[in-house]
mmCIF file of C-alpha atoms in Angstrom:
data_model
loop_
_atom_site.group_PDB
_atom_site.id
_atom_site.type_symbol
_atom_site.label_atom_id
_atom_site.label_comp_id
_atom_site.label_asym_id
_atom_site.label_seq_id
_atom_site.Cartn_x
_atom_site.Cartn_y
_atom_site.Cartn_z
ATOM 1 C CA UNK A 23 12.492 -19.299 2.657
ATOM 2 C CA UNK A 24 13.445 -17.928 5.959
ATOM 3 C CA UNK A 25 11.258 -15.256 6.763
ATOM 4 C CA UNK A 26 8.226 -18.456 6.061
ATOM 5 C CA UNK A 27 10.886 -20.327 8.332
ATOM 6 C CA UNK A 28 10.848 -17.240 11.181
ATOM 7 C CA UNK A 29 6.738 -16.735 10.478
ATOM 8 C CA UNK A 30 6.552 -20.604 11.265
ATOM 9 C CA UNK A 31 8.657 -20.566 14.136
ATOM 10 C CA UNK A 32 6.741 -17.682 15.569
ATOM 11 C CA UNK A 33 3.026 -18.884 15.160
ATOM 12 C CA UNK A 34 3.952 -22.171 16.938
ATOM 13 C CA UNK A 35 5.034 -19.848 20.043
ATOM 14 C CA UNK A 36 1.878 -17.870 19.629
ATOM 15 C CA UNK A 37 -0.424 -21.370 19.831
ATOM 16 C CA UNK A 38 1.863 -22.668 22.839
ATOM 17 C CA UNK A 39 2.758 -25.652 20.091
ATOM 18 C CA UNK A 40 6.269 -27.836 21.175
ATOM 19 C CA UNK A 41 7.952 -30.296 19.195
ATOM 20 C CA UNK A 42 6.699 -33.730 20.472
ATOM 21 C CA UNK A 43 8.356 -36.963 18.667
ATOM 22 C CA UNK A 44 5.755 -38.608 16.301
ATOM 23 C CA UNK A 45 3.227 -35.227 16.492
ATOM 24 C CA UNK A 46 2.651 -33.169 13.660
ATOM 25 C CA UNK A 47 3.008 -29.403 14.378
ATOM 26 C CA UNK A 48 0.411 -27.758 12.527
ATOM 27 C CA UNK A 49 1.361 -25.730 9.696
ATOM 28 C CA UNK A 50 -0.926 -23.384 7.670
ATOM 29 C CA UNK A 51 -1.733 -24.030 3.962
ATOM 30 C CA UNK A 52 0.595 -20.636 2.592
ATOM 31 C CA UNK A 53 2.612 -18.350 4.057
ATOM 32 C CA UNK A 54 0.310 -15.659 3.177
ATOM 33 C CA UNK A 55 -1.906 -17.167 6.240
ATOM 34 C CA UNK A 56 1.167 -16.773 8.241
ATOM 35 C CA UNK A 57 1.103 -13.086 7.466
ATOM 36 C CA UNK A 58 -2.604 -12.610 7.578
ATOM 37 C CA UNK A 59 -2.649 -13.937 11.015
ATOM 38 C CA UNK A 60 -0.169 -11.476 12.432
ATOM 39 C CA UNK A 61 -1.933 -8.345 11.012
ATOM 40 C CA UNK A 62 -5.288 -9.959 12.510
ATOM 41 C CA UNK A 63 -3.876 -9.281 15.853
ATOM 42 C CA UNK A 64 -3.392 -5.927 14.775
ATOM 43 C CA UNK A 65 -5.754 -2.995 16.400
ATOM 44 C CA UNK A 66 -7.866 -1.491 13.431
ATOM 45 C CA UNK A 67 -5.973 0.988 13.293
ATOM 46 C CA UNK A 68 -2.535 -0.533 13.406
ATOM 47 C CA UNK A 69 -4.043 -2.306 10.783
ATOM 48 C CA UNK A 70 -4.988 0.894 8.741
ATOM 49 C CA UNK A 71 -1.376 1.827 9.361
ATOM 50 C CA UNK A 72 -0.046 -1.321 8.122
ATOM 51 C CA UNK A 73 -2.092 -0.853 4.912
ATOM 52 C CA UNK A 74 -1.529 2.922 4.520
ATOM 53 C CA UNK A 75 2.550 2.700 4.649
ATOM 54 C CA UNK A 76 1.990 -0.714 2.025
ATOM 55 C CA UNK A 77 0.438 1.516 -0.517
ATOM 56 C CA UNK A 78 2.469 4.354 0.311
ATOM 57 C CA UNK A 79 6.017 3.055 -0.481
ATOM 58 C CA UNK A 80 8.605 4.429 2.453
ATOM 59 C CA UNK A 81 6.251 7.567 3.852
ATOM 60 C CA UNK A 82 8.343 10.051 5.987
ATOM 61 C CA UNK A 83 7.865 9.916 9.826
ATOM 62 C CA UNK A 84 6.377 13.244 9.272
ATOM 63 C CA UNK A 85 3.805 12.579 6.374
ATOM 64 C CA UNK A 86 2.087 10.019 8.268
ATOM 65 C CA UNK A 87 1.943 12.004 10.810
ATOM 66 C CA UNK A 88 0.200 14.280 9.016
ATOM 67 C CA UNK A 89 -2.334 11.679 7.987
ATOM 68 C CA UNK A 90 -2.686 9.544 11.011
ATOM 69 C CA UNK A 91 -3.529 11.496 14.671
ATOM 70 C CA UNK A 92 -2.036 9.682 17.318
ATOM 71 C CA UNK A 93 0.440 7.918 15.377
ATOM 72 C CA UNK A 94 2.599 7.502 17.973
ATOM 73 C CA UNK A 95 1.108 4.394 19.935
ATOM 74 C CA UNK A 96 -0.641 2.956 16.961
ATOM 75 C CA UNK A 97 3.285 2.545 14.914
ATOM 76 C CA UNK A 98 4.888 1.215 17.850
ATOM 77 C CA UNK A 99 1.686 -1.338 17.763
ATOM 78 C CA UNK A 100 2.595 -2.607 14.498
ATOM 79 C CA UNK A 101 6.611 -2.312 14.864
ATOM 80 C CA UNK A 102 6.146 -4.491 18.079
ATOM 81 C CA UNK A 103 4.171 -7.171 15.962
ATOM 82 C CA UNK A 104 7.069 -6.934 13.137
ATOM 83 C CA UNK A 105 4.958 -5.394 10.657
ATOM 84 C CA UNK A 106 6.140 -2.470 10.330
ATOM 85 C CA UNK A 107 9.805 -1.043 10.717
ATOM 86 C CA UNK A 108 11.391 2.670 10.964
ATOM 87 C CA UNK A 109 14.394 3.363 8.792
ATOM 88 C CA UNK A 110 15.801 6.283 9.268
ATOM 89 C CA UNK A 111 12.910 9.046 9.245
ATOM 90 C CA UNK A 112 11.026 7.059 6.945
ATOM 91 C CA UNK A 113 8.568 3.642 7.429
ATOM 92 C CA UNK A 114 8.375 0.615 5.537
ATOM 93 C CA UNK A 115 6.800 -2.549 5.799
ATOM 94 C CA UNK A 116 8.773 -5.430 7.766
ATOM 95 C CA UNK A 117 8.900 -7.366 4.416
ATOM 96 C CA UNK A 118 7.416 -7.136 1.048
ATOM 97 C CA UNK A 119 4.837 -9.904 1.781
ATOM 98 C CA UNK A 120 3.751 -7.768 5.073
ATOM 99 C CA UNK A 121 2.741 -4.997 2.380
ATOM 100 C CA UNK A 122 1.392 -8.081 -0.381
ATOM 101 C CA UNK A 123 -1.083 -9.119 2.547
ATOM 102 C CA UNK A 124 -2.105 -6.020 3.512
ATOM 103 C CA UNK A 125 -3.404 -4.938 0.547
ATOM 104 C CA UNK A 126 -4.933 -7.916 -0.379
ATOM 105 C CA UNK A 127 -6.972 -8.563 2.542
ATOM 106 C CA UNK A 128 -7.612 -5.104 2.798
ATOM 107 C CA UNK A 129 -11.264 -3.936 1.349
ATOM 108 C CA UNK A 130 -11.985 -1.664 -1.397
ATOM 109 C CA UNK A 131 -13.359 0.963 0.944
ATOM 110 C CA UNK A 132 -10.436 0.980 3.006
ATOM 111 C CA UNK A 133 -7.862 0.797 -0.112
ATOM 112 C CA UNK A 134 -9.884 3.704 -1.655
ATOM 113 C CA UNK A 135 -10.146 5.635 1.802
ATOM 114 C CA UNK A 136 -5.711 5.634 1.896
ATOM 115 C CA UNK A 137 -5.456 6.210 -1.588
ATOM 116 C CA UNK A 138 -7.165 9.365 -0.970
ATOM 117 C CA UNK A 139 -5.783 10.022 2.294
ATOM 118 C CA UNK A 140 -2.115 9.595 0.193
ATOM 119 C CA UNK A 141 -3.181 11.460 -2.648
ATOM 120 C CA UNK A 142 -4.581 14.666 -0.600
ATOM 121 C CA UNK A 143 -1.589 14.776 2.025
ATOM 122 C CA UNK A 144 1.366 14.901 -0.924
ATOM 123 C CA UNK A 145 2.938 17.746 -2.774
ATOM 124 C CA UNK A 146 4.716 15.536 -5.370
ATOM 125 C CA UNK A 147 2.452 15.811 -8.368
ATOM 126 C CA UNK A 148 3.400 12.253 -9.868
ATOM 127 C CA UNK A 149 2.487 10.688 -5.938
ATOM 128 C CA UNK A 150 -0.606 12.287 -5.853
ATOM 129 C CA UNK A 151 -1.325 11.104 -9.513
ATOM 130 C CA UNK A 152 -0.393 7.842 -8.726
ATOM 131 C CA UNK A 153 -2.605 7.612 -5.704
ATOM 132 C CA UNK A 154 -5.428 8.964 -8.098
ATOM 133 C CA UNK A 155 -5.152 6.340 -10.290
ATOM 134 C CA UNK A 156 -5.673 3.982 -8.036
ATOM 135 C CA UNK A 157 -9.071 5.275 -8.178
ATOM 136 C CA UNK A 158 -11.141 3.690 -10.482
ATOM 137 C CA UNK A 159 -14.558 5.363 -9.822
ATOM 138 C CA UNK A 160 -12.924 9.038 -9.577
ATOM 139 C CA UNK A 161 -13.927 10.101 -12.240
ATOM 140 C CA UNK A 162 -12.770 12.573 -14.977
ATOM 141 C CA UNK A 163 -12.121 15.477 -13.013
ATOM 142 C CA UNK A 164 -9.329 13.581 -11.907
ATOM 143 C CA UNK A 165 -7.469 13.503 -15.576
ATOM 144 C CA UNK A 166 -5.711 16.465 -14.749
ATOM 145 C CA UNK A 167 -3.908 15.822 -12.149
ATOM 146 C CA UNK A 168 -2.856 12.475 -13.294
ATOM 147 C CA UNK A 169 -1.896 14.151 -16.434
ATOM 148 C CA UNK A 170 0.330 16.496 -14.472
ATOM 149 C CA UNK A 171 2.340 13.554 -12.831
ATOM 150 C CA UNK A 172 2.514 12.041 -16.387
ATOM 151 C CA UNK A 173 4.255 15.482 -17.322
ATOM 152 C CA UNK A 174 6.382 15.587 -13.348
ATOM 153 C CA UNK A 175 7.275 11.256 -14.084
ATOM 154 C CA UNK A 176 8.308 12.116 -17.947
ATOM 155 C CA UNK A 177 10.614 15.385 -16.481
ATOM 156 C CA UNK A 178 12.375 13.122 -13.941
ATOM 157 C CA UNK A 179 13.231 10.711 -16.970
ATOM 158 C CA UNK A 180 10.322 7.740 -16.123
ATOM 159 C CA UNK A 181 8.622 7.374 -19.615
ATOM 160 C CA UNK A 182 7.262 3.925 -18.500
ATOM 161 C CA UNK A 183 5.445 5.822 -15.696
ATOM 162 C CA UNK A 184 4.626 8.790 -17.096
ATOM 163 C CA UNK A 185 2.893 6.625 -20.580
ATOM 164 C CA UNK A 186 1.212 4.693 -17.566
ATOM 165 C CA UNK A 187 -0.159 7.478 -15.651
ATOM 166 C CA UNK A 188 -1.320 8.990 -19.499
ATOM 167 C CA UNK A 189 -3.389 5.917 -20.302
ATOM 168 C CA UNK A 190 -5.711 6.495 -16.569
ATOM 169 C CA UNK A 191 -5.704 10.047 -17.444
ATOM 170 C CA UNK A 192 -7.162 9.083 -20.858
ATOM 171 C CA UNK A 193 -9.232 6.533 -19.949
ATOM 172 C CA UNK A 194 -10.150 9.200 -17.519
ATOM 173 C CA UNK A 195 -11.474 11.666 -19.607
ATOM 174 C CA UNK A 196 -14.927 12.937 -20.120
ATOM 175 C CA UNK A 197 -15.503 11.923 -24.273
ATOM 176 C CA UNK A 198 -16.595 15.819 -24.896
ATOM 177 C CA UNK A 199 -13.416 16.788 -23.245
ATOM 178 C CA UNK A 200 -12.001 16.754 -26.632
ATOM 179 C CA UNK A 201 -9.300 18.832 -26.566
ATOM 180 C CA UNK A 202 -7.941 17.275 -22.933
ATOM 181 C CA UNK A 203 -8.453 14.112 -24.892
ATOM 182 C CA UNK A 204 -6.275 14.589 -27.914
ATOM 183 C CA UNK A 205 -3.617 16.818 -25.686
ATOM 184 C CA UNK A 206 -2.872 13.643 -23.594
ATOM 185 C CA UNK A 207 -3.003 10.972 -26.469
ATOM 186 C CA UNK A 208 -0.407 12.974 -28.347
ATOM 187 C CA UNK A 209 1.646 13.291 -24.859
ATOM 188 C CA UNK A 210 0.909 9.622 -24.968
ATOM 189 C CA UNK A 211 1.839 8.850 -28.234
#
C-alpha cells in the first residue's frame, strides 16, 4: 500500500527515527494509527474541518465558507498536514482513509454538531435529507424533509437512495402520524 508506505515514511521523520543496521524502526499496529496521529496534530478546529469536509463529500470552497468563519487559515492548516486537498473550487479529503479516521475518532457530539451544520447550510433537498438522517435522535419532525430528498433522489433516477432515505423517514415518523406514515410506505413500497 503506498499511501501506508508514504504515512510510514513520514512518521519516522516526525519522531527524528533513521535507519540504523540491526535496529527496529518502530512501526504502529494499523495504518489507521498512522492517520489518527496526523489529525492529532491538527488545531481543533482544523480538526473540525477535517471531519466536516469527510462527512460532507467534495463541499464547494464557498459552502464551507459559509459554515466555517475564518476558514481561510484553519484549511491551509489541514492542507499543509496533507489532510485535506483543494480541487478545483471544491475540498476533499487527502485520501479516503483521511475521511475513514476522521469520522471514526470523531465523537457523537461533534458528528451530530456537522451533520447539522451540513444539513442547515444546503439547498439540495436530498443533502440536507441525507445529513438529517444521520440524526438518530431528531426526531419525527424531521420525516419530512427526509421524505422530500427521497422524492428529489427518486427524480434524479437514485431509487437505492431515495428507498434508503424512505425507510429513516418512516422509521421517523410519529405512530399517530398516520397518514405521513402510509404516504411514505407506499412511496416506499
Amino acid at each position: 500500500n503506498p499511501y501506508a508506505a508514504i504515512e510510514l515514511a513520514q512518521a519516522w521523520a516526525r519522531r527524528g527515527a533513521r535507519p540504523e543496521l540491526g535496529i527496529p524502526l518502530p512501526v504502529p499496529a494499523t495504518v489507521r494509527a498512522l492517520v489518527a496521529e496526523r489529525l492529532d496534530r491538527l488545531s481543533p478546529e482544523a480538526r473540525g474541518l477535517v471531519l466536516l469536509v469527510s462527512l460532507a463529500g467534495r463541499p464547494s470552497l464557498a459552502s464551507i465558507g459559509a459554515i466555517v468563519d475564518g476558514v481561510g487559515p484553519v484549511l491551509a492548516e489541514a492542507e499543509a498536514a496533507g489532510a485535506l486537498a483543494e480541487d478545483g473550487d471544491r475540498v476533499r479529503p487527502a485520501h479516503p482513509l483521511v475521511a475513514m479516521v476522521a469520522e471514526s475518532t470523531a465523537t457523537d457530539a461533534e458528528r451530530r454538531m456537522m451533520h447539522e451544520r451540513l444539513a442547515a447550510a444546503t439547498d439540495d433537498l436530498e443533502t440536507r435529507a441525507r445529513h438529517l438522517a444521520a440524526l438518530p435522535d431528531a426526531g419525527p419532525d424531521v420525516g419530512g424533509a427526509i421524505e422530500d430528498g427521497a422524492a428529489a433522489a427518486m427524480a434524479r433516477g437514485a431509487p437505492t437512495a431515495a428507498a434508503d432515505l424512505l425507510d429513516v423517514a418512516i422509521a421517523r415518523t410519529h405512530p399517530t402520524a398516520r397518514i405521513d406514515l402510509v404516504r411514505r410506505r407506499v412511496a416506499g413500497a
